[in-house]
Amino acid sequence: MMNTIWIIGHKELIEAYRDMRSLLIITVVSVLAGPLLLLMLANSLASFEARAERNIVMVKGIEHAPSLANYFARDTALVITAPSDSVAALERNALLDPVLIIPEGFDAKLNNEEAVELQILTNSANARVNAGVARLKRKLSGYIAEKNNHHLVQYGVSFKSPLNLRIQDYDIANRQADAAKVFGMLPYFLVLAALYGVWAVSLDITVGERERGTLAPLMLAVKNSWSIVIGKWLAATVIGALIVLVAVIAFIPAQVMMSGETLKSMFAFGVHEATTCILLLMPLVGLFSAALIWVGVRSNTTKQAQALATAVLLMITLTPLTMQIAESGQQTLQHMIPVIAQHMHIMAMIKGEAIQLSDYILTGMSSIGCAFIFMYYAQRQLKLSDKHGS
Amino acid sequence: MIEVAGISKNFYQKKWIKAIQTPALKKVAFTAADGAITALLGPNGAGKTTLLRILAGLETASEGDAKINQHGCHCMHSDLGFLSDGCALYPRLTGYENIQYFARLHAIAAPRMAENLLKLTEALDLKPLLNQRAEQYSQGEKMRINLARALIHHPQTIILDEPTNGLDLVSVRRLRIFLKYLASPEGGGHCILISSHVMSEVQKLADTVVVLSAGEVKARGTPLELCNQAGHTDFEEAFVSLAGLAS
């Protein structure tokens, strides 16, 4: 049986390799889609950063810092008093700028060269607010530099230390959580790349073969329908796995294309992340190829197979949405549902959470288990079509 | 030897919730002996292909039984060579690779495969085709490679569905000589069953003819016996008369 599986798998690989045009199209699309996705995100965030260059400063406690108010006025900045519930307003994205919080006695303390702490409230989940932080920091640096110069001119010596003024970022959102929000579509993309990789080849080696008329002699030559299904599955999985491998690795150099600092700090996709994605996606490639082989085997025409495969695609696209609807609880159950499990773990990876070995095993086993079920039905269908006419 | 005993086949076409039954074969019975070429002769839609597919184990009969060398049709026959469709080749493989693939699936050792391929290459003039991809073949070239694919494992029983489709005159003559050789004692005394609707071909090739029309066996015998049976000297006239076709 192993020899037959190898003969069938090997032949399918040769045929797929010789269909270079189809293979190239799928590979190029998979390789380019990731970097294009990142470029799109980078451009959209960069535009936020550019828009944040508007000269507005949202301040709480400006009355404690007349010198700073004077500096802002000379800098033609429009000073707006922040609402009392700034944190809540930032959380619900009601504010478009970061909030500078000035403590009581700011000027007096600064003149006495005492340590003063300024807080900047920001919500890094809101790219527009977050982009305004750099602008505010630049203004405060300018203010410190001017203060230093005045001190030097007035007393002949500079401040004891310009670090007396400390700016503390008070980030109300977790940076990795923000990354998860920004890069929420990444798991969708990767899961779909796993599907695209096996789509054409799985249908071609099943329903395509039926249409070409080569399935009948094949079934006559091979006694065991399991051998046919496993041989074809192996070939489709190998091709899909290679395409996913290339698509995932393409993200590493693609990061260079990200211009915005915000995005760069959020998205660090290195060898570790690539390995995690590959380990999570490989069993899924096996599952998708088994599902599409089943679709191909039970269809009489390519048209019929494509209609059925579209239903599979819709199911795969919609499945992660159920995860968002039922987010609380059911974690163990979700780990066991293919597509949802991969989606969850890739999101966790983006958030910077650790993925346990048991997670890999559970996710992999559930996908392979489902693949086996599809293969069982595919070989059963092959036997049935053998008896009832193909 | 192929023994067909009262085979019937019904196809069902679903129309809403009702299934309409269409009989394709009605209690077909005949025997195809070893060392002879038996031809199934019938008009289009007579049920020839359905019967051959049942014999090859690709479809089940609704009723009746058929045996190939004492085995049921659904036992896989490694000694059965079946040609179902002249175009059934892998287009991106060369002719040689197409043949080799099936030889390997039949677990034919490389030296035996080479020996069988040499015979087939000579008989079917395959040499110029072996290194070309199947997608470049004409209809007749596809048929020749397909024949080689079906016969590469040197099967005892050979079932060919309209094997001369798309072949030119020279190729038809070559095939005829080769099939006659295979049926002869020197060629191994194979049992050969072919289907066709070309009178001249059947008359020149077949030892026994089974006339199939509307799913029923209308007559059987040698071409001469059929002519005598129908009272015609011309085989074509005899066939039209026996098959109950309007001339």
XYZ file of C-alpha atoms in Angstrom:
637
model
C 0.000 0.000 0.000
C 2.825 2.395 0.876
C 4.413 1.824 -2.522
C 1.127 2.598 -4.298
C 0.649 5.750 -2.201
C 4.161 6.865 -3.131
C 3.615 6.143 -6.846
C 0.350 8.120 -6.889
C 1.696 10.990 -4.763
C 4.882 11.237 -6.822
C 2.974 11.326 -10.103
C 0.623 14.045 -8.797
C 3.603 16.143 -7.701
C 5.235 15.813 -11.124
C 1.992 16.836 -12.846
C 1.508 19.797 -10.506
C 5.115 20.883 -11.041
C 4.671 20.751 -14.808
C 1.572 22.922 -14.551
C 4.025 25.717 -13.829
C 1.717 28.561 -14.782
C -0.971 27.667 -12.229
C 1.652 26.973 -9.582
C 3.371 30.306 -10.220
C 0.117 32.267 -10.040
C -0.811 30.719 -6.684
C 2.712 31.205 -5.301
C 3.022 34.816 -6.452
C -0.416 35.697 -5.077
C 0.410 34.063 -1.743
C 3.820 35.717 -1.502
C 2.619 39.169 -2.483
C -0.612 39.226 -0.515
C 1.165 39.391 2.885
C 3.497 42.290 2.067
C 0.656 44.124 0.321
C -1.474 43.729 3.430
C 1.303 45.209 5.559
C 1.877 48.025 3.075
C -1.810 48.852 3.153
C -1.780 48.981 6.960
C 1.419 51.028 6.989
C -0.038 53.580 4.611
C -3.265 53.894 6.510
C -1.433 54.375 9.828
C 1.065 56.796 8.263
C -1.830 58.933 7.095
C -3.092 59.005 10.661
C 0.349 60.117 11.823
C 0.412 62.858 9.218
C -3.010 64.093 10.195
C -1.889 64.180 13.816
C 0.524 66.995 12.985
C -2.296 69.464 13.632
C -1.308 72.003 16.257
C -3.682 71.194 19.105
C -2.650 70.405 22.673
C -5.147 68.833 25.009
C -4.171 69.648 28.571
C -5.441 69.029 32.038
C -4.150 71.437 34.730
C -2.707 74.144 32.432
C -3.348 76.659 35.255
C -0.454 75.049 37.167
C 2.000 75.826 34.370
C 1.784 79.453 33.152
C 5.242 79.215 31.574
C 4.184 76.179 29.555
C 0.928 77.911 28.556
C 3.039 80.851 27.405
C 5.296 78.545 25.407
C 2.297 76.853 23.737
C 0.832 80.288 22.932
C 4.081 81.406 21.285
C 4.139 78.113 19.413
C 0.657 79.044 18.089
C -0.698 75.820 19.537
C -4.358 75.729 20.360
C -4.647 74.640 23.998
C -7.840 72.774 24.787
C -8.795 71.805 28.304
C -9.248 68.055 28.519
C -12.483 66.641 29.943
C -12.452 65.382 33.516
C -13.071 61.788 32.395
C -10.190 61.784 29.897
C -9.320 58.121 30.409
C -12.866 57.011 29.676
C -13.075 59.373 26.705
C -9.846 57.962 25.294
C -11.023 54.418 25.843
C -14.184 55.000 23.870
C -12.204 56.857 21.173
C -14.038 60.111 21.902
C -10.738 62.063 21.918
C -8.493 62.470 18.899
C -5.410 63.776 20.752
C -3.329 62.596 23.701
C -3.922 64.387 27.016
C -1.109 66.149 28.889
C -1.664 66.103 32.663
C 0.159 68.840 34.577
C 0.503 68.390 38.354
C -0.146 71.164 40.886
C 2.736 73.610 41.499
C 4.436 72.661 38.233
C 6.092 76.030 37.618
C 7.209 76.500 41.224
C 8.756 73.054 41.415
C 10.486 73.479 38.081
C 11.969 76.809 39.113
C 13.257 75.207 42.335
C 14.804 72.489 40.205
C 12.698 69.848 41.871
C 11.642 66.690 40.049
C 8.415 67.222 38.204
C 6.446 64.505 36.558
C 4.257 65.116 33.553
C 1.849 62.464 32.347
C 0.729 61.904 28.817
C -2.474 59.927 28.530
C -2.746 58.078 25.319
C -4.563 55.124 23.832
C -2.244 53.267 21.544
C -5.159 51.254 20.209
C -6.259 54.469 18.558
C -3.603 55.109 15.959
C -4.605 58.739 15.517
C -4.285 59.549 19.243
C -1.093 57.575 19.466
C 0.466 59.440 16.570
C -0.114 62.738 18.410
C 2.137 61.636 21.305
C 5.337 62.148 19.335
C 4.227 65.664 18.395
C 3.445 66.493 22.047
C 6.798 65.109 23.179
C 8.548 67.309 20.626
C 6.751 70.368 21.981
C 7.731 69.491 25.550
C 11.342 68.925 24.524
C 11.311 72.361 22.900
C 9.913 73.826 26.079
C 12.681 72.219 28.187
C 15.363 73.408 25.799
C 14.017 76.982 25.950
C 13.806 76.835 29.745
C 17.402 75.613 29.862
C 18.591 78.464 27.639
C 16.814 81.064 29.791
C 18.359 79.612 32.928
C 21.785 79.718 31.331
C 21.373 83.323 30.238
C 19.866 84.422 33.570
C 22.170 82.627 36.000
C 25.152 81.686 33.893
C 24.596 78.035 34.678
C 22.203 75.514 33.265
C 19.633 73.462 35.107
C 21.078 70.946 37.533
C 19.742 68.373 35.212
C 17.365 68.784 32.334
C 15.942 65.420 33.340
C 14.095 67.115 36.169
C 11.167 67.141 33.887
C 9.975 63.608 33.387
C 7.374 62.732 30.878
C 5.552 59.578 31.687
C 3.507 57.843 29.073
C 0.369 56.558 30.615
C -0.783 54.074 28.088
C -4.269 52.908 28.822
C -4.112 50.129 26.248
C -1.850 47.126 26.084
C 0.468 47.581 23.117
C 0.216 43.967 22.050
C -3.533 44.088 22.359
C -3.459 47.053 20.039
C -1.338 45.076 17.629
C -3.931 42.345 17.755
C -6.597 44.877 16.802
C -4.563 46.354 13.966
C -3.388 42.990 12.673
C -6.671 41.193 13.292
C -6.922 40.282 9.639
C -3.561 38.510 9.605
C -4.928 35.149 10.842
C -7.677 35.354 8.216
C -5.057 35.924 5.562
C -2.857 33.055 6.737
C -5.760 30.617 7.040
C -6.941 31.574 3.555
C -3.393 31.170 2.200
C -3.515 27.596 3.495
C -6.750 27.099 1.563
C -5.597 28.759 -1.675
C -2.464 26.615 -1.645
C -4.421 23.374 -1.959
C -7.558 24.586 -3.788
C -6.539 24.147 -7.418
C -4.408 21.046 -7.021
C -6.952 19.148 -4.872
C -9.755 19.731 -7.353
C -7.542 19.006 -10.363
C -6.400 15.614 -9.076
C -9.923 14.487 -8.249
C -12.746 15.955 -10.304
C -10.268 17.009 -13.013
C -9.131 13.427 -13.279
C -12.734 12.240 -13.445
C -13.423 14.665 -16.308
C -10.291 13.587 -18.184
C -11.429 9.976 -17.845
C -8.282 8.789 -16.061
C -10.038 8.007 -12.780
C -11.623 4.807 -14.145
C -8.329 3.152 -15.216
C -6.742 4.317 -11.971
C -9.482 2.662 -9.921
C -9.035 -0.489 -11.972
C -5.302 -0.523 -11.385
C -5.400 0.217 -7.652
C -7.190 -2.223 -5.415
C -7.429 -0.051 -2.318
C -9.258 3.271 -2.584
C -7.425 4.440 0.572
C -4.177 4.313 -1.428
C -5.625 6.626 -4.088
C -6.991 9.101 -1.545
C -3.889 9.165 0.662
C -1.546 9.426 -2.334
C -3.464 12.382 -3.713
C -3.832 13.953 -0.278
C -0.088 13.756 0.327
C 0.671 15.460 -2.980
C -1.876 18.258 -2.393
C -0.658 18.751 1.182
C 2.995 18.986 0.137
C 2.169 21.653 -2.462
C -0.085 23.558 -0.033
C 2.559 23.354 2.697
C 5.225 24.816 0.395
C 2.948 27.699 -0.574
C 2.092 28.442 3.074
C 5.789 28.271 3.943
C 6.631 30.866 1.303
C 3.633 33.051 2.245
C 4.597 33.082 5.947
C 8.300 33.687 5.329
C 7.400 36.588 3.009
C 6.221 38.536 6.060
C 9.758 38.766 7.460
C 11.281 40.903 4.684
C 7.919 42.614 4.152
C 8.316 44.440 7.461
C 10.902 46.710 5.824
C 8.059 48.232 3.844
C 6.374 49.512 7.007
C 7.192 53.190 7.289
C 5.309 54.121 10.460
C 7.097 53.724 13.779
C 3.818 52.842 15.460
C 3.284 49.908 13.159
C 6.896 48.780 13.405
C 6.713 48.679 17.183
C 3.475 46.727 17.052
C 4.460 44.184 14.449
C 7.588 42.219 15.093
C 7.455 39.159 12.871
C 10.640 37.182 13.225
C 11.764 33.598 12.873
C 9.946 32.613 16.072
C 6.629 34.020 14.836
C 7.112 32.456 11.407
C 7.820 29.058 12.976
C 4.742 29.374 15.193
C 2.534 30.172 12.201
C 3.988 27.324 10.142
C 3.497 24.809 12.957
C -0.094 25.932 13.422
C -0.960 26.058 9.740
C 0.549 22.803 8.482
C -2.152 20.539 9.983
C -4.727 22.951 8.573
C -3.242 22.543 5.084
C -3.743 18.791 5.530
C -7.332 19.341 6.595
C -8.133 21.661 3.691
C -6.621 19.320 1.123
C -8.608 16.389 2.577
C -11.822 18.446 2.536
C -11.280 19.559 -1.062
C -10.357 16.045 -2.172
C -13.651 14.880 -0.681
C -15.411 17.712 -2.549
C -13.660 16.730 -5.781
C -14.379 13.036 -5.409
C -18.082 13.555 -4.799
C -18.506 15.949 -7.747
C -19.077 14.914 -11.321
C -17.928 18.150 -12.907
C -15.431 20.885 -12.077
C -18.296 23.368 -11.974
C -20.086 21.310 -9.361
C -16.876 20.914 -7.361
C -16.167 24.644 -7.449
C -19.665 25.429 -6.194
C -19.206 23.028 -3.304
C -15.681 24.299 -2.598
C -17.048 27.840 -2.419
C -19.357 26.673 0.358
C -16.278 25.294 2.155
C -14.536 28.654 1.678
C -17.532 30.500 3.105
C -17.576 28.204 6.119
C -13.861 28.760 6.716
C -14.279 32.530 6.446
C -17.258 32.642 8.757
C -16.014 30.188 11.389
C -13.662 32.657 13.152
C -16.574 35.077 13.525
C -18.295 32.630 15.860
C -15.211 32.949 18.057
C -15.781 36.690 18.350
C -19.458 36.203 19.145
C -18.811 33.642 21.881
C -15.580 35.048 23.241
C -16.033 34.177 26.880
C -15.488 30.641 28.137
C -15.371 27.604 25.834
C -11.611 28.078 25.455
C -10.918 24.353 25.495
C -13.629 23.728 22.921
C -12.280 26.466 20.679
C -8.793 24.939 20.864
C -10.266 21.812 19.349
C -12.096 23.384 16.430
C -9.823 23.695 13.391
C -9.632 27.177 11.846
C -10.900 28.736 15.124
C -7.988 27.175 17.008
C -5.426 28.412 14.456
C -7.073 31.824 14.459
C -6.955 32.022 18.248
C -3.338 30.955 18.516
C -2.100 33.305 15.805
C -3.949 36.162 17.523
C -2.365 35.121 20.821
C 1.039 35.141 19.130
C 0.458 38.696 17.842
C -0.551 39.748 21.367
C 2.746 38.353 22.591
C 1.203 35.525 24.595
C 3.017 32.225 24.887
C 1.638 29.203 23.045
C 2.045 25.961 24.957
C 3.191 22.707 23.413
C -0.165 21.206 24.369
C -1.877 23.911 22.280
C 0.115 22.898 19.215
C -0.628 19.226 19.833
C -4.361 19.732 20.462
C -4.762 22.022 17.446
C -2.741 19.728 15.202
C -4.499 16.578 16.349
C -7.964 18.051 15.842
C -7.097 19.196 12.302
C -5.524 15.866 11.370
C -8.484 14.046 12.930
C -10.923 16.022 10.781
C -8.685 15.435 7.738
C -8.911 11.704 8.412
C -12.725 11.914 8.532
C -12.808 13.691 5.164
C -10.425 11.113 3.704
C -12.569 8.294 5.025
C -15.610 9.749 3.260
C -13.571 10.461 0.112
C -12.414 6.850 -0.215
C -15.953 5.667 0.575
C -17.304 7.957 -2.125
C -14.697 6.644 -4.523
C -15.881 3.099 -3.851
C -19.499 4.169 -4.320
C -18.804 5.984 -7.573
C -16.838 2.906 -8.585
C -19.978 0.831 -8.127
C -22.591 3.274 -9.318
C -20.705 4.796 -12.193
C -18.356 7.716 -12.204
C -13.117 -16.205 -20.415
C -15.954 -13.766 -19.875
C -19.342 -15.166 -18.892
C -22.288 -12.802 -18.864
C -25.462 -14.268 -17.347
C -28.676 -12.276 -17.542
C -27.302 -8.838 -16.759
C -29.764 -5.970 -16.460
C -28.952 -2.379 -15.671
C -31.352 0.402 -14.844
C -30.435 4.065 -14.534
C -32.533 6.368 -12.440
C -33.130 9.987 -13.224
C -34.520 12.074 -10.401
C -37.344 14.385 -11.356
C -38.415 16.271 -8.235
C -39.084 13.528 -5.702
C -39.887 10.947 -8.333
C -37.163 8.731 -9.822
C -37.669 7.774 -13.436
C -36.207 4.396 -14.334
C -34.424 3.990 -17.656
C -33.387 0.446 -18.557
C -29.982 0.326 -20.242
C -29.504 -3.429 -20.373
C -32.136 -6.184 -20.354
C -31.025 -9.676 -19.337
C -27.904 -9.698 -21.507
C -26.208 -13.089 -21.734
C -23.250 -14.324 -23.789
C -19.804 -15.846 -23.426
C -16.496 -14.545 -24.756
C -13.999 -17.355 -25.077
C -10.248 -17.324 -24.526
C -8.180 -17.215 -27.690
C -10.928 -15.407 -29.603
C -12.017 -11.860 -30.359
C -15.624 -11.172 -29.451
C -17.237 -7.978 -30.715
C -20.199 -6.186 -29.239
C -21.892 -4.602 -32.206
C -24.685 -2.135 -31.760
C -25.921 1.340 -32.628
C -25.293 4.344 -30.390
C -27.110 3.990 -27.078
C -27.406 0.213 -27.370
C -25.751 -0.276 -23.967
C -22.312 -1.438 -25.159
C -20.288 0.918 -22.952
C -22.503 0.252 -19.915
C -22.006 -3.486 -20.336
C -18.226 -3.110 -20.687
C -18.082 -0.882 -17.604
C -19.999 -3.512 -15.628
C -17.559 -6.158 -16.801
C -14.622 -3.981 -15.793
C -16.156 -3.540 -12.344
C -16.723 0.182 -12.757
C -20.491 -0.180 -12.408
C -22.776 -2.692 -10.767
C -25.487 -4.561 -12.551
C -29.035 -4.118 -11.293
C -29.594 -7.784 -11.898
C -27.667 -10.818 -13.137
C -24.079 -11.872 -12.870
C -20.881 -11.716 -14.885
C -17.616 -13.531 -14.378
C -14.147 -13.005 -15.757
C -11.962 -16.077 -15.436
C -14.334 -17.476 -12.814
C -14.134 -14.314 -10.689
C -16.891 -11.792 -10.035
C -16.503 -8.463 -11.804
C -16.048 -6.550 -8.562
C -12.965 -8.553 -7.631
C -10.182 -6.394 -8.993
C -8.553 -8.088 -11.923
C -4.873 -7.510 -12.288
C -5.168 -9.625 -15.454
C -7.801 -7.347 -16.970
C -6.865 -4.675 -19.477
C -9.602 -2.123 -19.973
C -9.774 0.746 -22.420
C -12.672 2.983 -21.547
C -11.968 6.252 -23.280
C -9.462 7.057 -25.926
C -8.596 10.416 -24.377
C -7.952 9.173 -20.855
C -4.333 10.227 -20.418
C -2.532 12.555 -18.025
C -1.858 15.536 -20.285
C 1.265 16.788 -18.514
C 3.007 13.402 -18.543
C 4.786 11.993 -21.556
C 3.492 8.875 -23.273
C 6.209 6.832 -21.614
C 5.370 8.231 -18.177
C 1.658 7.538 -18.677
C 2.399 3.910 -19.507
C 5.043 3.568 -16.799
C 2.647 4.971 -14.144
C 0.116 2.207 -14.762
C 2.834 -0.435 -15.024
C 4.088 0.592 -11.596
C 0.550 0.585 -10.165
C 0.172 -2.975 -11.488
C 3.456 -3.779 -9.728
C 5.197 -4.760 -12.973
C 8.935 -5.019 -12.514
C 11.033 -2.676 -14.649
C 12.578 -5.381 -16.904
C 9.155 -6.910 -17.634
C 7.725 -3.507 -18.307
C 10.534 -2.736 -20.738
C 9.916 -6.045 -22.518
C 6.147 -5.468 -22.772
C 6.650 -1.871 -23.874
C 8.992 -2.970 -26.640
C 6.320 -5.303 -28.043
C 3.647 -2.611 -27.772
C 5.925 0.016 -29.316
C 6.455 -2.174 -32.352
C 2.826 -3.207 -32.645
C 1.349 0.254 -32.223
C 4.204 2.367 -33.634
C 4.691 4.267 -30.388
C 8.340 5.222 -30.740
C 7.808 8.824 -31.907
C 5.198 9.392 -29.173
C 6.894 8.110 -26.052
C 8.809 11.262 -25.178
C 6.092 13.732 -26.081
C 3.647 15.098 -23.547
C 0.145 13.676 -23.946
C -1.329 17.174 -24.348
C 0.418 17.382 -27.726
C -1.133 14.197 -29.121
C -3.784 13.928 -31.819
C -6.877 11.813 -31.111
C -5.371 8.754 -32.800
C -2.058 9.129 -30.970
C -3.892 9.359 -27.673
C -5.734 6.154 -28.511
C -2.490 4.307 -29.306
C -0.829 5.340 -26.054
C -4.025 4.520 -24.187
C -4.053 1.051 -25.689
C -0.481 0.555 -24.580
C -1.448 1.811 -21.116
C -4.279 -0.746 -20.939
C -2.089 -3.620 -22.133
C 1.249 -2.879 -20.457
C 0.683 -5.407 -17.669
C 0.001 -8.117 -20.270
C -3.520 -8.951 -19.059
C -5.183 -12.259 -19.930
C -8.554 -10.595 -20.567
C -8.756 -7.462 -22.675
C -11.843 -5.260 -22.901
C -11.667 -2.399 -25.385
C -14.425 0.143 -25.857
C -14.356 1.323 -29.470
C -10.577 0.967 -29.819
C -10.364 2.214 -33.405
C -11.970 5.588 -32.655
C -9.824 8.307 -34.168
C -7.257 5.918 -35.673
C -6.114 6.279 -39.260
C -6.193 3.381 -41.698
C -2.607 2.314 -41.073
C -3.099 2.353 -37.300
C -6.352 0.380 -37.598
C -4.561 -2.274 -39.657
C -1.674 -2.423 -37.167
C -4.109 -2.732 -34.254
C -6.062 -5.453 -36.030
C -2.911 -7.499 -36.615
C -1.817 -6.987 -33.017
C -5.177 -8.007 -31.500
C -5.313 -11.100 -33.722
C -1.797 -11.952 -32.569
C -2.809 -11.553 -28.903
C -5.777 -13.886 -29.411
C -3.676 -16.494 -31.189
C -1.968 -19.321 -29.271
C 1.464 -17.738 -30.044
C 0.301 -14.446 -28.561
C -0.949 -16.066 -25.382
C -4.555 -16.914 -26.356
C -6.038 -13.851 -24.719
C -9.759 -13.318 -24.357
C -10.549 -10.080 -26.193
C -13.884 -8.280 -26.041
C -14.313 -5.123 -28.087
C -17.241 -2.849 -28.770
C -17.818 -1.090 -32.034
C -20.412 0.230 -34.415
C -18.146 0.019 -37.483
C -19.300 -2.976 -39.536
C -16.184 -3.450 -41.677
C -13.930 -3.411 -38.645
C -16.014 -5.982 -36.773
C -16.308 -8.208 -39.807
C -12.545 -8.300 -40.327
C -11.602 -8.619 -36.671
C -14.183 -10.587 -34.719
C -14.455 -14.327 -34.338
C -17.820 -13.924 -32.623
C -20.242 -11.001 -32.864
C -22.892 -10.158 -30.274
C -25.520 -7.812 -31.715
C -26.808 -5.522 -29.011
C -29.697 -3.184 -29.605
C -31.847 -1.246 -27.109
C -30.122 -3.060 -24.259
C -30.920 -6.554 -25.540
C -28.890 -9.219 -27.286
C -30.587 -9.591 -30.671
C -28.253 -12.168 -32.195
C -24.838 -13.797 -31.795
C -22.515 -15.874 -33.947
C -19.706 -15.489 -36.457
C -20.172 -12.764 -39.112
C -21.044 -15.475 -41.623
C -23.579 -17.095 -39.287
C -25.208 -13.702 -38.723
C -25.470 -13.124 -42.465
C -27.086 -16.549 -42.881
C -29.379 -15.901 -39.938
C -30.573 -12.638 -41.458
C -30.706 -13.984 -44.997
C -28.390 -11.311 -46.391
C -25.036 -11.625 -48.045
C -24.002 -8.176 -46.918
C -22.961 -7.992 -43.261
C -24.231 -4.424 -42.876
C -27.675 -5.416 -44.167
C -27.641 -8.415 -41.852
C -26.838 -6.214 -38.875
C -29.593 -3.685 -39.685
C -32.043 -6.507 -40.033
C -31.002 -8.327 -36.852
C -30.793 -5.203 -34.738
C -34.274 -4.214 -35.844
C -33.137 -0.890 -37.167
C -34.979 1.016 -39.860
C -32.786 0.983 -42.977
